[in-house]
């Protein structure tokens, strides 16, 4: 599918989400049904070698930057098992911990991490997760990261419904005062047990949803980063290293690769980058585009950021497409005694 045709499909899905439309097919109902069967067979392997527990990484990161009178930045993670960090054994290997540690280093300020992501969640669970996040009005996060979408494809959740729930979550968080960065639907075509031509269909469905998620998020004032094949051609070239033991969730190296691409957008959203970093670089093929076209291009290129720009134009709202330089992130050191995050949490629900 070309970028232009993907943009048209994404516009239709986003419009249906905004105006209450029904389920617009992602890649054809019959084809998707076969893909779902393949993906569900693949998911039966989930848990073989990774256990049923997800490490809990909640807590404070960047203790060396503690300063009297300066509160820590608050980072909250929402979404499914990718957001939770299923597939790794240590809390410091989860994407939340990696992002909190990296953000603390850039801001030179402690970061308080809270993760409400639920393995097995689809986008319609975001309503519940946002309610948890905003339950205490005195502790609204400075920034939220949402990673969601894979289960929407495998469970055949209508794309319009999926985007409607995501857009509503972004709107509520932004209204409360939090910045929001969405990691869009990952590329399910990289899952090893799924064979061709179904792998191609899974990739097509994933990219269509990712593009529509971008439109919905940007329209509500959030930013997106394309997770694609979990952020780099090295993923497809080296799946044994970047997938976890279950061949479905990322490995520690896979999560680190994803966090390395998402971190610069977190920093930009919080104003931690120099202003010139937000200017488009022609040499990196960055620039201002109609939001649907920017969304389609981002869906095809992992690690690409899209954020709102010119409010309107001859072809509707415009967005800034950025290909930010990735920032290497390292697994955080264990917290001081008495302040370490809990070791793990039970996940008895269906894995994402």
Coordinates of C-alpha atoms in Angstrom, one line a residue:
X1 CA 0.0 0.0 0.0
X2 CA 1.4 3.4 -1.0
X3 CA 1.7 6.3 1.5
X4 CA -1.1 8.2 -0.3
X5 CA -3.6 5.3 -0.1
X6 CA -2.6 4.7 3.5
X7 CA -3.3 8.3 4.2
X8 CA -6.8 8.0 2.7
X9 CA -7.6 5.0 4.8
X10 CA -6.3 6.7 7.9
X11 CA -8.4 9.8 7.2
X12 CA -11.5 7.6 6.8
X13 CA -10.9 5.7 10.1
X14 CA -10.1 8.9 12.0
X15 CA -13.2 10.6 10.6
X16 CA -15.3 7.6 11.6
X17 CA -13.9 7.7 15.1
X18 CA -14.7 11.4 15.4
X19 CA -18.2 11.2 14.1
X20 CA -19.3 7.8 15.5
X21 CA -18.8 5.8 12.4
X22 CA -18.9 2.0 12.4
X23 CA -16.1 -0.5 11.8
X24 CA -14.1 0.3 8.8
X25 CA -12.1 -2.7 7.7
X26 CA -8.4 -2.7 8.1
X27 CA -7.3 -5.1 5.4
X28 CA -10.5 -6.9 4.3
X29 CA -12.7 -8.9 6.7
X30 CA -11.9 -12.3 5.3
X31 CA -8.1 -11.7 5.2
X32 CA -8.1 -10.2 8.7
X33 CA -10.0 -13.3 10.0
X34 CA -7.2 -15.6 8.7
X35 CA -4.5 -13.2 10.2
X36 CA -6.3 -13.3 13.5
X37 CA -6.2 -17.1 13.6
X38 CA -2.5 -17.1 12.8
X39 CA -1.7 -14.5 15.4
X40 CA -3.8 -16.3 18.1
X41 CA -1.8 -19.5 17.4
X42 CA 1.4 -17.5 17.8
X43 CA 0.2 -16.0 21.0
X44 CA -0.3 -19.5 22.5
X45 CA 3.5 -19.5 22.9
X46 CA 3.4 -16.4 25.0
X47 CA 4.6 -17.1 28.5
X48 CA 6.9 -20.0 27.5
X49 CA 10.1 -18.9 29.0
X50 CA 9.0 -15.4 30.2
X51 CA 6.7 -16.5 33.0
X52 CA 3.3 -15.0 33.9
X53 CA 4.7 -12.1 35.9
X54 CA 5.5 -8.6 34.7
X55 CA 8.2 -6.7 36.5
X56 CA 6.9 -3.7 38.5
X57 CA 9.1 -0.7 37.9
X58 CA 7.1 2.0 39.7
X59 CA 9.2 4.3 41.9
X60 CA 11.7 7.1 41.7
X61 CA 14.6 7.2 39.2
X62 CA 17.5 9.6 39.2
X63 CA 18.2 9.7 42.9
X64 CA 21.5 11.5 42.3
X65 CA 19.5 14.5 41.1
X66 CA 17.5 14.9 44.3
X67 CA 17.3 18.6 45.2
X68 CA 15.4 20.0 48.2
X69 CA 12.3 21.9 47.2
X70 CA 12.2 20.6 43.6
X71 CA 9.6 17.9 43.1
X72 CA 10.3 15.0 40.7
X73 CA 8.9 14.9 37.2
X74 CA 5.9 12.6 37.0
X75 CA 5.9 10.0 34.2
X76 CA 2.9 7.7 33.7
X77 CA 2.7 4.8 31.3
X78 CA -0.5 3.4 29.9
X79 CA -1.4 0.7 27.4
X80 CA -1.0 -3.1 27.0
X81 CA 1.8 -5.6 27.7
X82 CA 4.3 -3.8 25.6
X83 CA 3.8 -0.7 27.8
X84 CA 4.0 -2.9 30.9
X85 CA 7.2 -4.6 29.8
X86 CA 6.1 -8.2 29.5
X87 CA 8.8 -10.5 28.3
X88 CA 11.7 -9.3 30.6
X89 CA 12.7 -10.3 34.1
X90 CA 14.0 -7.2 35.7
X91 CA 12.1 -3.9 36.4
X92 CA 15.0 -1.9 35.0
X93 CA 14.5 -3.6 31.6
X94 CA 10.9 -2.4 31.1
X95 CA 10.2 0.6 28.8
X96 CA 8.9 2.7 31.7
X97 CA 12.0 2.3 33.8
X98 CA 14.3 2.9 30.8
X99 CA 12.3 6.1 29.9
X100 CA 12.2 7.3 33.5
X101 CA 16.0 6.8 33.9
X102 CA 16.8 8.5 30.5
X103 CA 14.4 11.4 31.2
X104 CA 16.0 12.0 34.7
X105 CA 19.5 12.1 33.1
X106 CA 18.4 14.7 30.5
X107 CA 16.4 16.8 32.9
X108 CA 18.9 16.4 35.7
X109 CA 15.9 15.9 37.9
X110 CA 14.3 12.8 39.6
X111 CA 11.5 11.1 37.8
X112 CA 8.6 9.4 39.6
X113 CA 7.3 6.5 37.4
X114 CA 3.8 5.1 37.7
X115 CA 2.6 2.3 35.3
X116 CA -1.0 1.4 34.9
X117 CA -0.7 -0.6 31.7
X118 CA -2.5 -3.9 31.6
X119 CA -1.3 -7.0 29.6
X120 CA -4.1 -8.0 27.3
X121 CA -5.6 -4.5 27.1
X122 CA -7.2 -3.1 24.0
X123 CA -7.9 0.6 23.4
X124 CA -11.3 0.4 25.1
X125 CA -9.5 -0.2 28.4
X126 CA -7.8 3.2 28.2
X127 CA -11.0 4.8 29.7
X128 CA -10.4 2.8 32.9
X129 CA -6.6 3.5 32.9
X130 CA -7.1 7.2 32.5
X131 CA -9.5 7.3 35.4
X132 CA -6.9 5.7 37.5
X133 CA -4.3 8.2 36.4
X134 CA -6.5 11.2 37.1
X135 CA -8.1 9.9 40.3
X136 CA -5.8 12.2 42.4
X137 CA -6.1 15.8 41.0
X138 CA -3.0 16.8 43.0
X139 CA -0.8 14.3 41.2
X140 CA -1.5 14.8 37.6
X141 CA 1.5 13.5 35.5
X142 CA 3.8 15.9 33.8
X143 CA 3.9 13.5 30.8
X144 CA 2.2 10.2 29.8
X145 CA 3.3 7.5 27.4
X146 CA 0.6 5.3 25.8
X147 CA 1.6 2.1 23.9
X148 CA -1.5 0.4 22.5
X149 CA -2.9 -1.2 19.4
X150 CA -1.6 -4.7 18.8
X151 CA -4.5 -6.4 20.7
X152 CA -6.9 -4.1 18.7
X153 CA -5.7 -5.8 15.5
X154 CA -5.6 -9.4 16.9
X155 CA -9.0 -9.1 18.6
X156 CA -10.5 -7.4 15.5
X157 CA -11.6 -4.3 17.4
X158 CA -13.1 -1.9 14.8
X159 CA -10.5 0.7 13.9
X160 CA -12.9 3.6 14.4
X161 CA -13.7 2.4 17.9
X162 CA -10.0 1.9 18.6
X163 CA -9.1 5.4 17.5
X164 CA -12.1 6.9 19.3
X165 CA -11.0 5.5 22.7
X166 CA -7.3 6.5 22.1
X167 CA -8.4 10.1 21.1
X168 CA -10.6 10.3 24.1
X169 CA -7.8 9.3 26.4
X170 CA -5.4 11.8 24.9
X171 CA -8.0 14.5 25.2
X172 CA -8.7 13.8 28.9
X173 CA -5.0 13.7 29.8
X174 CA -4.2 16.9 27.9
X175 CA -7.2 18.7 29.4
X176 CA -5.8 17.7 32.9
X177 CA -2.5 19.3 32.0
X178 CA -0.3 16.3 31.0
X179 CA 1.8 16.1 27.9
X180 CA 1.0 12.9 25.9
X181 CA 3.2 10.8 23.7
X182 CA 1.7 7.7 21.9
X183 CA 3.7 4.8 20.7
X184 CA 1.6 3.7 17.8
X185 CA 0.6 0.1 16.9
X186 CA 3.6 -2.1 16.4
X187 CA 4.2 -4.0 13.2
X188 CA 2.6 -7.4 13.7
X189 CA 4.2 -8.6 10.5
X190 CA 7.5 -9.1 12.4
X191 CA 6.1 -11.9 14.6
X192 CA 8.0 -15.0 13.6
X193 CA 5.3 -17.6 13.8
X194 CA 3.1 -15.7 11.3
X195 CA 4.0 -16.8 7.8
X196 CA 3.7 -15.1 4.4
X197 CA 1.4 -13.9 2.9
X198 CA -0.4 -13.4 6.2
X199 CA 2.6 -11.6 7.6
X200 CA 2.2 -9.0 4.8
X201 CA -1.5 -8.6 5.7
X202 CA -0.7 -8.2 9.4
X203 CA 1.8 -5.5 8.5
X204 CA -0.8 -3.7 6.4
X205 CA -3.4 -3.8 9.1
X206 CA -0.9 -2.6 11.7
X207 CA 0.3 0.3 9.6
X208 CA -3.3 1.4 8.8
X209 CA -4.2 1.5 12.5
X210 CA -0.9 3.3 13.4
X211 CA -1.6 6.0 10.8
X212 CA -5.2 6.5 12.1
X213 CA -3.9 6.6 15.7
X214 CA -1.5 9.4 14.7
X215 CA -4.3 11.5 13.2
X216 CA -6.5 11.0 16.3
X217 CA -3.7 11.8 18.7
X218 CA -2.3 14.9 17.0
X219 CA -5.9 16.3 16.7
X220 CA -6.1 16.1 20.5
X221 CA -2.8 17.8 21.1
X222 CA -0.6 14.8 21.6
X223 CA 2.5 13.5 19.8
X224 CA 3.2 10.1 18.3
X225 CA 6.2 8.0 17.7
X226 CA 6.0 5.1 15.2
X227 CA 6.9 1.8 16.9
X228 CA 6.7 0.0 13.6
X229 CA 8.9 -3.1 13.7
X230 CA 10.1 -1.8 17.1
X231 CA 12.2 0.8 15.7
X232 CA 14.8 -0.2 13.3
X233 CA 15.6 -2.6 10.4
X234 CA 17.8 -4.5 12.9
X235 CA 14.6 -5.9 14.4
X236 CA 13.5 -7.8 11.2
X237 CA 17.2 -8.7 10.5
X238 CA 17.8 -10.0 14.0
X239 CA 14.5 -11.2 15.6
X240 CA 16.2 -13.8 17.8
X241 CA 17.9 -10.9 19.7
X242 CA 15.2 -8.3 19.7
X243 CA 12.2 -10.7 20.5
X244 CA 11.9 -12.2 23.9
X245 CA 11.8 -15.9 24.7
X246 CA 8.1 -16.1 23.8
X247 CA 8.8 -14.9 20.2
X248 CA 6.0 -12.4 20.6
X249 CA 7.0 -9.7 23.1
X250 CA 10.2 -7.7 22.8
X251 CA 13.4 -8.8 24.6
X252 CA 15.3 -6.4 26.9
X253 CA 17.3 -5.3 23.8
X254 CA 14.0 -4.7 21.9
X255 CA 12.6 -2.6 24.7
X256 CA 15.8 -0.6 24.9
X257 CA 15.6 0.0 21.2
X258 CA 12.1 1.3 21.5
X259 CA 12.9 3.5 24.5
X260 CA 15.9 5.0 22.6
X261 CA 13.5 6.3 19.9
X262 CA 10.7 7.5 22.2
X263 CA 12.9 9.4 24.7
X264 CA 13.7 12.3 22.4
X265 CA 10.0 13.0 21.9
X266 CA 9.4 12.9 25.7
X267 CA 12.1 15.5 26.1
X268 CA 10.8 17.7 23.3
X269 CA 7.3 17.6 24.8
X270 CA 8.7 18.8 28.1
X271 CA 10.8 21.5 26.5
X272 CA 14.1 19.9 27.5
X273 CA 15.6 20.1 24.0
X274 CA 17.1 23.3 22.5
X275 CA 14.6 25.2 20.4
X276 CA 16.6 24.6 17.2
X277 CA 16.1 20.9 17.7
X278 CA 12.4 21.4 16.8
X279 CA 13.2 22.9 13.4
X280 CA 12.8 20.6 10.5
X281 CA 16.0 19.4 8.8
X282 CA 15.6 19.0 5.0
X283 CA 18.6 16.7 5.0
X284 CA 16.7 14.3 7.3
X285 CA 13.5 14.6 5.1
X286 CA 11.6 16.4 7.9
X287 CA 9.0 19.0 7.3
X288 CA 5.4 20.2 7.5
X289 CA 2.8 18.0 5.9
X290 CA -1.0 17.5 5.9
X291 CA -1.6 15.4 9.1
X292 CA -2.9 12.4 7.2
X293 CA 0.2 12.2 4.9
X294 CA 2.5 12.7 7.9
X295 CA 0.7 9.9 9.7
X296 CA 1.0 7.6 6.7
X297 CA 4.7 8.3 6.2
X298 CA 5.4 7.8 10.0
X299 CA 3.6 4.4 10.0
X300 CA 6.0 3.2 7.3
X301 CA 9.1 4.4 9.1
X302 CA 9.7 3.4 12.7
X303 CA 11.0 6.0 15.1
X304 CA 9.3 8.9 13.3
X305 CA 7.6 11.6 15.4
X306 CA 4.5 13.5 14.4
X307 CA 3.2 16.6 16.2
X308 CA 0.6 19.3 15.5
X309 CA 1.8 22.3 13.6
X310 CA -0.2 24.7 11.5
X311 CA -3.8 24.5 12.7
X312 CA -5.4 24.4 9.3
X313 CA -4.5 24.6 5.6
X314 CA -5.9 23.9 2.1
X315 CA -5.9 20.2 2.8
X316 CA -6.9 20.3 6.5
X317 CA -4.7 20.3 9.6
X318 CA -1.0 20.1 9.2
X319 CA 1.7 18.4 11.3
X320 CA 5.4 18.4 11.7
X321 CA 7.2 15.2 10.8
X322 CA 10.5 14.7 12.6
X323 CA 13.1 12.0 12.5
X324 CA 14.8 12.7 15.8
X325 CA 18.2 11.3 16.5
X326 CA 17.9 8.4 18.9
X327 CA 19.2 8.7 22.5
X328 CA 20.9 5.7 24.0
X329 CA 19.3 4.6 27.2
X330 CA 20.8 2.2 29.8
X331 CA 19.1 0.0 32.3
X332 CA 18.9 2.0 35.5
X333 CA 21.0 1.1 38.6
X334 CA 19.0 -0.5 41.4
X335 CA 17.3 2.1 43.7
X336 CA 18.7 2.7 47.2
X337 CA 17.6 0.3 49.9
X338 CA 14.0 0.9 50.9
X339 CA 13.2 2.7 47.7
X340 CA 13.4 -0.1 45.1
X341 CA 10.4 -0.8 43.0
X342 CA 8.4 -4.0 43.7
X343 CA 10.0 -7.0 42.0
X344 CA 7.1 -8.1 39.9
X345 CA 3.3 -8.2 39.5
X346 CA 1.0 -11.0 38.6
X347 CA -0.5 -11.0 35.1
X348 CA -3.2 -13.6 34.9
X349 CA -4.9 -11.9 31.9
X350 CA -4.4 -12.6 28.3
X351 CA -1.1 -11.2 27.1
X352 CA -0.8 -8.5 24.5

